Amino acid sequence: MMVQNQTQQITKSPAWKRILWMVAIYVGSVMALGVVATLFRFMMTAAGMKSH
């Protein structure tokens, strides 16, 4: 039985593209956290809990 080695060429994307994706994911996660925090604040205000 003959096993053939198939080489896979993995092309690396440019550094600027990888950094751009990392920044986009970071910004998206910070924005999502802000939305969740705002929703919690609205729910707490609606329940009668105020920060001041």
PDB file of C-alpha atoms in Angstrom, residues 24-42:
ATOM      1  CA  ALA A  24     -12.111  44.864  14.629  1.00  0.00           C
ATOM      2  CA  ILE A  25     -12.799  41.968  17.009  1.00  0.00           C
ATOM      3  CA  TYR A  26     -11.612  44.063  19.978  1.00  0.00           C
ATOM      4  CA  VAL A  27     -13.775  47.049  19.031  1.00  0.00           C
ATOM      5  CA  GLY A  28     -16.775  44.789  18.428  1.00  0.00           C
ATOM      6  CA  SER A  29     -16.412  43.123  21.811  1.00  0.00           C
ATOM      7  CA  VAL A  30     -16.078  46.464  23.621  1.00  0.00           C
ATOM      8  CA  MET A  31     -19.187  47.743  21.851  1.00  0.00           C
ATOM      9  CA  ALA A  32     -21.122  44.583  22.753  1.00  0.00           C
ATOM     10  CA  LEU A  33     -20.082  44.974  26.387  1.00  0.00           C
ATOM     11  CA  GLY A  34     -21.284  48.588  26.297  1.00  0.00           C
ATOM     12  CA  VAL A  35     -24.670  47.526  24.938  1.00  0.00           C
ATOM     13  CA  VAL A  36     -25.083  44.870  27.636  1.00  0.00           C
ATOM     14  CA  ALA A  37     -24.064  47.338  30.364  1.00  0.00           C
ATOM     15  CA  THR A  38     -26.540  49.906  29.048  1.00  0.00           C
ATOM     16  CA  LEU A  39     -29.337  47.343  28.988  1.00  0.00           C
ATOM     17  CA  PHE A  40     -28.584  46.377  32.589  1.00  0.00           C
ATOM     18  CA  ARG A  41     -28.610  50.037  33.574  1.00  0.00           C
ATOM     19  CA  PHE A  42     -32.009  50.558  31.918  1.00  0.00           C
TER      20      PHE A  42
END
